[in-house]
XYZ file of C-alpha atoms in Angstrom:
215
model
C 0.000 0.000 0.000
C 1.212 3.483 -0.833
C 1.592 6.112 1.876
C -1.593 6.941 3.699
C -2.620 10.587 3.762
C -4.958 11.627 6.559
C -6.958 14.820 6.198
C -7.982 16.028 9.628
C -7.755 18.632 12.330
C -5.920 18.260 15.599
C -8.964 18.664 17.846
C -11.442 16.694 15.723
C -12.496 13.675 17.741
C -13.312 11.758 14.543
C -9.794 12.351 13.189
C -8.412 11.470 16.646
C -10.070 8.044 16.377
C -8.369 7.352 13.074
C -4.972 8.475 14.376
C -5.300 6.037 17.270
C -6.098 3.192 14.886
C -3.182 4.100 12.604
C -0.842 4.148 15.585
C -2.135 0.843 16.953
C -1.609 -0.717 13.532
C 1.859 0.768 13.178
C 0.963 2.204 9.780
C 2.980 5.235 8.608
C 0.911 8.185 7.455
C 1.158 11.851 6.590
C -1.313 14.520 7.642
C -3.011 17.459 5.971
C -4.792 19.850 8.306
C -8.048 21.676 7.681
C -8.772 24.231 10.388
C -12.433 23.749 11.233
C -12.597 27.057 13.070
C -12.144 29.017 9.846
C -14.155 26.654 7.651
C -11.151 25.273 5.749
C -12.950 21.948 5.405
C -15.579 23.670 3.225
C -13.128 24.931 0.618
C -13.739 23.686 -2.905
C -10.457 21.804 -3.200
C -11.187 19.694 -0.158
C -14.825 19.167 -1.098
C -13.590 17.632 -4.337
C -12.087 14.913 -2.154
C -14.709 14.792 0.602
C -18.069 16.084 -0.691
C -19.536 16.532 2.807
C -16.748 18.873 3.753
C -16.026 16.967 6.955
C -12.919 15.426 8.484
C -11.411 12.908 8.532
C -10.734 11.681 5.042
C -8.079 9.137 4.176
C -6.351 8.886 0.812
C -5.185 5.334 0.178
C -4.187 3.754 -3.149
C -5.980 6.378 -5.177
C -9.203 6.120 -3.185
C -10.560 8.669 -0.735
C -12.475 7.278 2.216
C -14.592 9.300 4.622
C -16.360 8.322 7.870
C -14.091 7.177 10.665
C -15.685 3.770 11.123
C -15.205 2.832 7.463
C -11.621 4.090 7.571
C -10.758 2.171 10.745
C -12.313 -1.040 9.456
C -10.226 -0.695 6.284
C -7.101 -0.376 8.420
C -8.118 -3.499 10.326
C -8.423 -5.394 7.053
C -5.178 -4.251 5.431
C -3.198 -4.780 8.659
C -4.993 -7.640 10.471
C -2.735 -7.614 13.526
C -3.143 -6.388 16.121
C -6.853 -6.934 15.577
C -9.208 -4.122 16.585
C -12.241 -6.420 16.630
C -12.775 -9.770 18.388
C -12.851 -12.987 16.378
C -16.413 -14.148 17.178
C -19.187 -12.560 15.081
C -21.427 -11.698 18.021
C -18.528 -10.128 19.904
C -17.533 -8.143 16.818
C -21.094 -6.866 16.534
C -21.112 -5.886 20.205
C -17.907 -3.860 19.840
C -19.277 -2.186 16.706
C -22.402 -1.257 18.656
C -20.262 0.329 21.381
C -18.392 2.371 18.791
C -21.633 3.336 17.045
C -23.130 4.531 20.325
C -20.468 7.231 20.288
C -20.204 7.765 16.541
C -23.942 7.894 15.841
C -25.632 8.977 19.060
C -23.190 11.249 20.932
C -20.748 12.835 18.534
C -23.100 14.072 15.779
C -25.113 16.146 18.256
C -21.930 17.791 19.536
C -20.233 18.258 16.182
C -18.847 21.750 15.559
C -21.343 22.464 12.778
C -24.248 21.663 15.139
C -22.805 23.879 17.856
C -22.379 26.699 15.341
C -26.059 26.446 14.420
C -27.014 26.635 18.093
C -24.929 29.775 18.487
C -25.698 31.512 15.198
C -29.312 30.569 14.512
C -30.702 30.054 18.015
C -28.595 32.620 19.883
C -27.369 30.058 22.385
C -24.764 31.319 24.838
C -21.761 29.281 25.893
C -23.464 28.033 29.067
C -26.379 26.764 26.978
C -24.033 25.144 24.471
C -22.140 23.445 27.284
C -25.425 22.170 28.744
C -26.374 20.785 25.338
C -23.013 19.045 24.992
C -23.200 17.592 28.487
C -26.736 16.341 28.007
C -25.910 14.148 25.029
C -22.554 12.959 26.304
C -24.090 11.924 29.613
C -27.043 10.240 27.920
C -24.711 8.115 25.815
C -22.136 7.521 28.519
C -24.799 6.192 30.887
C -25.564 3.409 28.406
C -21.933 2.818 27.471
C -20.940 2.565 31.136
C -23.036 -0.573 31.533
C -21.441 -2.164 28.467
C -17.881 -1.399 29.513
C -18.591 -2.575 33.059
C -19.942 -5.849 31.677
C -17.398 -6.521 28.934
C -14.272 -4.546 29.727
C -11.274 -6.305 31.215
C -8.986 -3.323 31.495
C -9.903 -1.788 28.161
C -13.361 -0.803 26.913
C -13.877 -4.338 25.632
C -11.715 -7.215 26.754
C -8.078 -7.023 27.783
C -6.531 -5.503 24.662
C -7.052 -2.133 22.987
C -9.506 -2.156 20.118
C -12.178 -0.383 18.158
C -14.200 0.650 21.214
C -11.150 2.355 22.729
C -10.500 4.243 19.473
C -13.889 5.872 20.028
C -13.981 6.116 23.801
C -10.724 7.997 24.350
C -11.524 10.900 21.983
C -15.024 11.207 23.436
C -13.569 11.385 26.932
C -11.217 14.106 25.709
C -14.207 16.048 24.380
C -16.134 15.570 27.622
C -13.205 16.872 29.644
C -12.803 19.889 27.345
C -16.352 20.953 28.096
C -16.269 20.218 31.813
C -18.654 17.256 31.822
C -18.837 15.519 35.200
C -17.472 12.015 34.598
C -17.832 10.718 38.154
C -20.976 8.676 37.294
C -18.945 6.654 34.764
C -16.100 4.947 36.637
C -15.772 2.045 34.194
C -15.421 4.412 31.233
C -12.886 6.596 33.025
C -10.854 3.581 34.141
C -10.770 2.056 30.651
C -9.812 5.391 29.164
C -6.989 5.805 31.662
C -5.544 2.398 30.797
C -5.657 3.155 27.074
C -4.115 6.597 27.476
C -1.052 5.060 29.110
C -0.159 3.307 25.850
C 2.349 5.126 23.615
C 0.104 4.681 20.574
C -2.693 6.627 22.230
C -0.243 9.230 23.485
C 1.120 9.839 19.974
C -2.409 10.306 18.645
C -3.371 12.881 21.298
C -4.511 16.229 19.883
C -1.794 18.185 21.698
C 0.885 16.068 19.967
C -0.294 16.918 16.438
C 1.699 19.244 14.152
C -1.244 21.637 13.716
C -2.092 21.881 17.442
C -2.390 25.292 19.020
C 0.578 26.286 21.175
C 0.171 25.152 24.758
C-alpha cells in the first residue's frame, strides 16, 4: 500500500479516532490539516475529495475514504494484527455497537457544525451550548458505562485495545474539554486511563499533532 494521507484537524475527535487506529496498527501516514474554526474543510479543493466537507478523510491507493468507522475497518483489514475487533461474530457486533453509540448517538449532536447552528441561529450562549453538549454525552455515557462494566477487562472491551477504545478515548477528551462531570462513569474513566497510558494513544493525542495550538 502506498503512503496513507490523513486529512484532519488536531482537535477533531473523529480524526483522533483514526490516528489512534493508525498508531495501533503501526501504519505510517502523513497529515493534511483543515482548520475547522475558519471553515477550511468547506473549501472547494477539499470538497472535491470529501463532498460533505467533513474530516477525517483518508487517501489510500488512489481512493478517498470518509467516515471514521469505514476508515478504521479498512485499516483493520489491510493490517490484520493487532486486531481491533474480536474474532467471534457476536462479539464483533457488540464492539461495533459500542463504537456506534459514540459515533452515531453522541458525537453528531456535539459536532462543531451543530454547535455553530445553536450559536448563530438560536442565539445560544456558551453556558447553553455546554449544557447541550453535556446532556448528550451523559445520555450516551450512561448506556456505554453498563457495556464497559460488563465486557471490559482493562480496556473498553476485553483485555486488549480495540475499536471501542479508538472511540472512547476521543469522546472522553471532548467531555473533559467541556467540563462534563465524569464521576458517574467509573468504568469508562478507568478504561480510558488504561488506554491513554499506551504510547500509541499518546502519539495520537490532539496536543501532539503538528497543527495543534501552542500550549
